PDB file of C-alpha atoms in Angstrom:
ATOM      1  CA  UNK A 168     -13.863   0.878 -25.045  1.00  0.00           C
ATOM      2  CA  UNK A 169     -14.057  -0.759 -21.599  1.00  0.00           C
ATOM      3  CA  UNK A 170     -17.328  -2.435 -22.570  1.00  0.00           C
ATOM      4  CA  UNK A 171     -15.430  -4.240 -25.356  1.00  0.00           C
ATOM      5  CA  UNK A 172     -13.209  -5.810 -22.691  1.00  0.00           C
ATOM      6  CA  UNK A 173     -16.040  -7.011 -20.484  1.00  0.00           C
ATOM      7  CA  UNK A 174     -17.731 -10.397 -20.958  1.00  0.00           C
ATOM      8  CA  UNK A 175     -21.088 -10.381 -22.737  1.00  0.00           C
ATOM      9  CA  UNK A 176     -22.799 -12.025 -19.778  1.00  0.00           C
ATOM     10  CA  UNK A 177     -23.371 -10.529 -16.333  1.00  0.00           C
ATOM     11  CA  UNK A 178     -21.171 -11.702 -13.456  1.00  0.00           C
ATOM     12  CA  UNK A 179     -22.392 -14.679 -11.475  1.00  0.00           C
ATOM     13  CA  UNK A 180     -22.935 -14.671  -7.733  1.00  0.00           C
ATOM     14  CA  UNK A 181     -19.775 -16.783  -7.486  1.00  0.00           C
ATOM     15  CA  UNK A 182     -17.873 -13.940  -9.171  1.00  0.00           C
ATOM     16  CA  UNK A 183     -19.338 -11.429  -6.728  1.00  0.00           C
ATOM     17  CA  UNK A 184     -18.573 -13.593  -3.674  1.00  0.00           C
ATOM     18  CA  UNK A 185     -14.980 -14.203  -4.782  1.00  0.00           C
ATOM     19  CA  UNK A 186     -14.600 -10.468  -5.445  1.00  0.00           C
ATOM     20  CA  UNK A 187     -15.836  -9.636  -1.945  1.00  0.00           C
ATOM     21  CA  UNK A 188     -13.454 -12.215  -0.468  1.00  0.00           C
ATOM     22  CA  UNK A 189     -10.578 -10.721  -2.492  1.00  0.00           C
ATOM     23  CA  UNK A 190     -11.361  -7.227  -1.185  1.00  0.00           C
ATOM     24  CA  UNK A 191     -11.509  -8.567   2.381  1.00  0.00           C
ATOM     25  CA  UNK A 192      -8.171 -10.350   1.835  1.00  0.00           C
ATOM     26  CA  UNK A 193      -6.675  -7.156   0.430  1.00  0.00           C
ATOM     27  CA  UNK A 194      -7.744  -5.059   3.386  1.00  0.00           C
ATOM     28  CA  UNK A 195      -6.529  -7.608   5.956  1.00  0.00           C
ATOM     29  CA  UNK A 196      -3.238  -8.317   4.188  1.00  0.00           C
ATOM     30  CA  UNK A 197      -2.326  -4.747   3.309  1.00  0.00           C
ATOM     31  CA  UNK A 198      -3.132  -3.504   6.811  1.00  0.00           C
ATOM     32  CA  UNK A 199      -0.555  -5.981   8.160  1.00  0.00           C
ATOM     33  CA  UNK A 200       2.229  -5.030   5.750  1.00  0.00           C
ATOM     34  CA  UNK A 201       5.034  -2.774   6.873  1.00  0.00           C
ATOM     35  CA  UNK A 202       5.530  -1.549   3.333  1.00  0.00           C
ATOM     36  CA  UNK A 203       3.634  -1.746   0.069  1.00  0.00           C
ATOM     37  CA  UNK A 204       5.476  -1.730  -3.234  1.00  0.00           C
ATOM     38  CA  UNK A 205       3.432   0.686  -5.304  1.00  0.00           C
ATOM     39  CA  UNK A 206       5.355  -0.351  -8.415  1.00  0.00           C
ATOM     40  CA  UNK A 207       4.484  -4.034  -7.889  1.00  0.00           C
ATOM     41  CA  UNK A 208       0.871  -3.083  -7.116  1.00  0.00           C
ATOM     42  CA  UNK A 209       0.658  -1.072 -10.350  1.00  0.00           C
ATOM     43  CA  UNK A 210       2.281  -3.930 -12.289  1.00  0.00           C
ATOM     44  CA  UNK A 211      -0.324  -6.358 -10.934  1.00  0.00           C
ATOM     45  CA  UNK A 212      -3.127  -4.014 -11.936  1.00  0.00           C
ATOM     46  CA  UNK A 213      -1.628  -3.422 -15.373  1.00  0.00           C
ATOM     47  CA  UNK A 214      -1.063  -7.073 -16.181  1.00  0.00           C
ATOM     48  CA  UNK A 215      -4.573  -8.103 -15.151  1.00  0.00           C
ATOM     49  CA  UNK A 216      -6.143  -5.267 -17.168  1.00  0.00           C
ATOM     50  CA  UNK A 217      -4.100  -6.163 -20.266  1.00  0.00           C
ATOM     51  CA  UNK A 218      -4.804  -9.893 -19.925  1.00  0.00           C
ATOM     52  CA  UNK A 219      -8.520  -9.341 -19.219  1.00  0.00           C
ATOM     53  CA  UNK A 220      -8.846  -6.802 -22.026  1.00  0.00           C
ATOM     54  CA  UNK A 221      -6.868  -6.978 -25.250  1.00  0.00           C
ATOM     55  CA  UNK A 222      -5.326 -10.405 -24.660  1.00  0.00           C
ATOM     56  CA  UNK A 223      -8.662 -12.007 -23.725  1.00  0.00           C
ATOM     57  CA  UNK A 224     -10.175 -10.772 -26.989  1.00  0.00           C
ATOM     58  CA  UNK A 225      -7.281 -11.804 -29.236  1.00  0.00           C
ATOM     59  CA  UNK A 226      -7.256 -14.631 -31.759  1.00  0.00           C
ATOM     60  CA  UNK A 227      -4.755 -16.505 -29.576  1.00  0.00           C
ATOM     61  CA  UNK A 228      -7.229 -16.440 -26.692  1.00  0.00           C
ATOM     62  CA  UNK A 229     -10.004 -17.688 -28.977  1.00  0.00           C
ATOM     63  CA  UNK A 230      -7.837 -20.606 -30.133  1.00  0.00           C
ATOM     64  CA  UNK A 231      -6.903 -21.528 -26.567  1.00  0.00           C
ATOM     65  CA  UNK A 232     -10.541 -21.248 -25.419  1.00  0.00           C
ATOM     66  CA  UNK A 233     -11.602 -23.555 -28.235  1.00  0.00           C
ATOM     67  CA  UNK A 234      -9.117 -26.219 -27.107  1.00  0.00           C
ATOM     68  CA  UNK A 235      -9.765 -26.085 -23.336  1.00  0.00           C
ATOM     69  CA  UNK A 236     -13.004 -28.126 -23.424  1.00  0.00           C
ATOM     70  CA  UNK A 237     -11.101 -30.910 -25.208  1.00  0.00           C
ATOM     71  CA  UNK A 238      -8.817 -31.228 -22.171  1.00  0.00           C
ATOM     72  CA  UNK A 239     -11.720 -32.129 -19.929  1.00  0.00           C
ATOM     73  CA  UNK A 240     -11.774 -31.708 -16.154  1.00  0.00           C
ATOM     74  CA  UNK A 241      -8.885 -34.147 -15.644  1.00  0.00           C
ATOM     75  CA  UNK A 242      -6.661 -32.289 -18.092  1.00  0.00           C
ATOM     76  CA  UNK A 243      -7.385 -28.950 -16.448  1.00  0.00           C
ATOM     77  CA  UNK A 244      -6.700 -30.460 -13.006  1.00  0.00           C
ATOM     78  CA  UNK A 245      -3.361 -31.837 -14.226  1.00  0.00           C
ATOM     79  CA  UNK A 246      -2.439 -28.391 -15.582  1.00  0.00           C
ATOM     80  CA  UNK A 247      -3.264 -26.738 -12.264  1.00  0.00           C
ATOM     81  CA  UNK A 248      -1.287 -29.335 -10.315  1.00  0.00           C
ATOM     82  CA  UNK A 249       1.722 -29.002 -12.646  1.00  0.00           C
ATOM     83  CA  UNK A 250       1.660 -25.213 -12.214  1.00  0.00           C
ATOM     84  CA  UNK A 251       1.443 -25.559  -8.412  1.00  0.00           C
ATOM     85  CA  UNK A 252       4.340 -28.047  -8.356  1.00  0.00           C
ATOM     86  CA  UNK A 253       6.451 -25.756 -10.558  1.00  0.00           C
ATOM     87  CA  UNK A 254       5.809 -22.814  -8.225  1.00  0.00           C
ATOM     88  CA  UNK A 255       6.560 -25.006  -5.197  1.00  0.00           C
ATOM     89  CA  UNK A 256       9.958 -26.009  -6.621  1.00  0.00           C
ATOM     90  CA  UNK A 257      10.943 -22.640  -8.098  1.00  0.00           C
ATOM     91  CA  UNK A 258       9.827 -20.378  -5.216  1.00  0.00           C
ATOM     92  CA  UNK A 259      12.611 -21.402  -2.796  1.00  0.00           C
ATOM     93  CA  UNK A 260      15.231 -20.862  -5.509  1.00  0.00           C
ATOM     94  CA  UNK A 261      14.187 -17.274  -6.205  1.00  0.00           C
ATOM     95  CA  UNK A 262      14.675 -14.722  -3.461  1.00  0.00           C
ATOM     96  CA  UNK A 263      11.796 -12.291  -3.961  1.00  0.00           C
ATOM     97  CA  UNK A 264      10.746 -10.179  -0.962  1.00  0.00           C
ATOM     98  CA  UNK A 265       7.294 -11.085   0.331  1.00  0.00           C
ATOM     99  CA  UNK A 266       6.004  -7.508   0.161  1.00  0.00           C
ATOM    100  CA  UNK A 267       6.660  -7.459  -3.608  1.00  0.00           C
ATOM    101  CA  UNK A 268       4.702 -10.664  -4.188  1.00  0.00           C
ATOM    102  CA  UNK A 269       1.884  -9.533  -1.907  1.00  0.00           C
ATOM    103  CA  UNK A 270       1.704  -6.108  -3.555  1.00  0.00           C
ATOM    104  CA  UNK A 271       1.707  -7.632  -7.044  1.00  0.00           C
ATOM    105  CA  UNK A 272      -1.016 -10.176  -6.186  1.00  0.00           C
ATOM    106  CA  UNK A 273      -2.995  -7.484  -4.383  1.00  0.00           C
ATOM    107  CA  UNK A 274      -2.871  -5.269  -7.460  1.00  0.00           C
ATOM    108  CA  UNK A 275      -4.165  -8.126  -9.588  1.00  0.00           C
ATOM    109  CA  UNK A 276      -6.998  -8.833  -7.165  1.00  0.00           C
ATOM    110  CA  UNK A 277      -7.880  -5.148  -6.996  1.00  0.00           C
ATOM    111  CA  UNK A 278      -8.060  -4.983 -10.788  1.00  0.00           C
ATOM    112  CA  UNK A 279     -10.259  -8.092 -10.923  1.00  0.00           C
ATOM    113  CA  UNK A 280     -12.582  -6.618  -8.279  1.00  0.00           C
ATOM    114  CA  UNK A 281     -12.960  -3.425 -10.306  1.00  0.00           C
ATOM    115  CA  UNK A 282     -13.562  -5.391 -13.515  1.00  0.00           C
ATOM    116  CA  UNK A 283     -16.293  -7.513 -11.877  1.00  0.00           C
ATOM    117  CA  UNK A 284     -17.933  -4.357 -10.505  1.00  0.00           C
ATOM    118  CA  UNK A 285     -17.781  -2.722 -13.954  1.00  0.00           C
ATOM    119  CA  UNK A 286     -19.201  -5.887 -15.512  1.00  0.00           C
ATOM    120  CA  UNK A 287     -22.154  -5.820 -13.085  1.00  0.00           C
ATOM    121  CA  UNK A 288     -22.815  -2.132 -13.712  1.00  0.00           C
ATOM    122  CA  UNK A 289     -22.508  -2.493 -17.494  1.00  0.00           C
ATOM    123  CA  UNK A 290     -24.743  -5.592 -17.612  1.00  0.00           C
ATOM    124  CA  UNK A 291     -27.208  -4.049 -15.158  1.00  0.00           C
ATOM    125  CA  UNK A 292     -27.571  -7.321 -13.279  1.00  0.00           C
ATOM    126  CA  UNK A 293     -25.812 -10.079 -11.405  1.00  0.00           C
ATOM    127  CA  UNK A 294     -26.830 -13.464 -12.870  1.00  0.00           C
ATOM    128  CA  UNK A 295     -30.562 -13.060 -12.683  1.00  0.00           C
ATOM    129  CA  UNK A 296     -30.856 -10.192 -10.222  1.00  0.00           C
ATOM    130  CA  UNK A 297     -31.474  -6.960 -12.120  1.00  0.00           C
ATOM    131  CA  UNK A 298     -30.733  -3.533 -10.711  1.00  0.00           C
ATOM    132  CA  UNK A 299     -34.050  -1.948  -9.785  1.00  0.00           C
ATOM    133  CA  UNK A 300     -35.915  -5.275  -9.899  1.00  0.00           C
ATOM    134  CA  UNK A 301     -38.746  -5.600  -7.410  1.00  0.00           C
ATOM    135  CA  UNK A 302     -40.189  -8.782  -5.994  1.00  0.00           C
ATOM    136  CA  UNK A 303     -43.993  -8.431  -6.172  1.00  0.00           C
TER     137      UNK A 303
END
């Protein structure tokens, strides 16, 4: 069942590097927290698993994926900037404790790290480097 949720291709080295950086960030950030919200951490894990699994393989996701190339790089950049501006304006208006946000984001990053590791194990390689491959 998990293999149905994983991409058909092996992870790239960029995926692996970002995963390692996320794990380093998690360890540094969580070690500095006075408290971790286990509920927020679990919610972050749950949402990422649901979005990466069933939602990513839904017909809605396929329709969105088909339209993204039509946006082009400029359209995607505008979307990212609009999201960042919205967060920048809304964040000061909402009083959410920092440990909740950090725990939630940490849970999401932890789930992504596990999914990338599972993808590498399932594919048996990382973009061209096969497990057990020898350079002769």
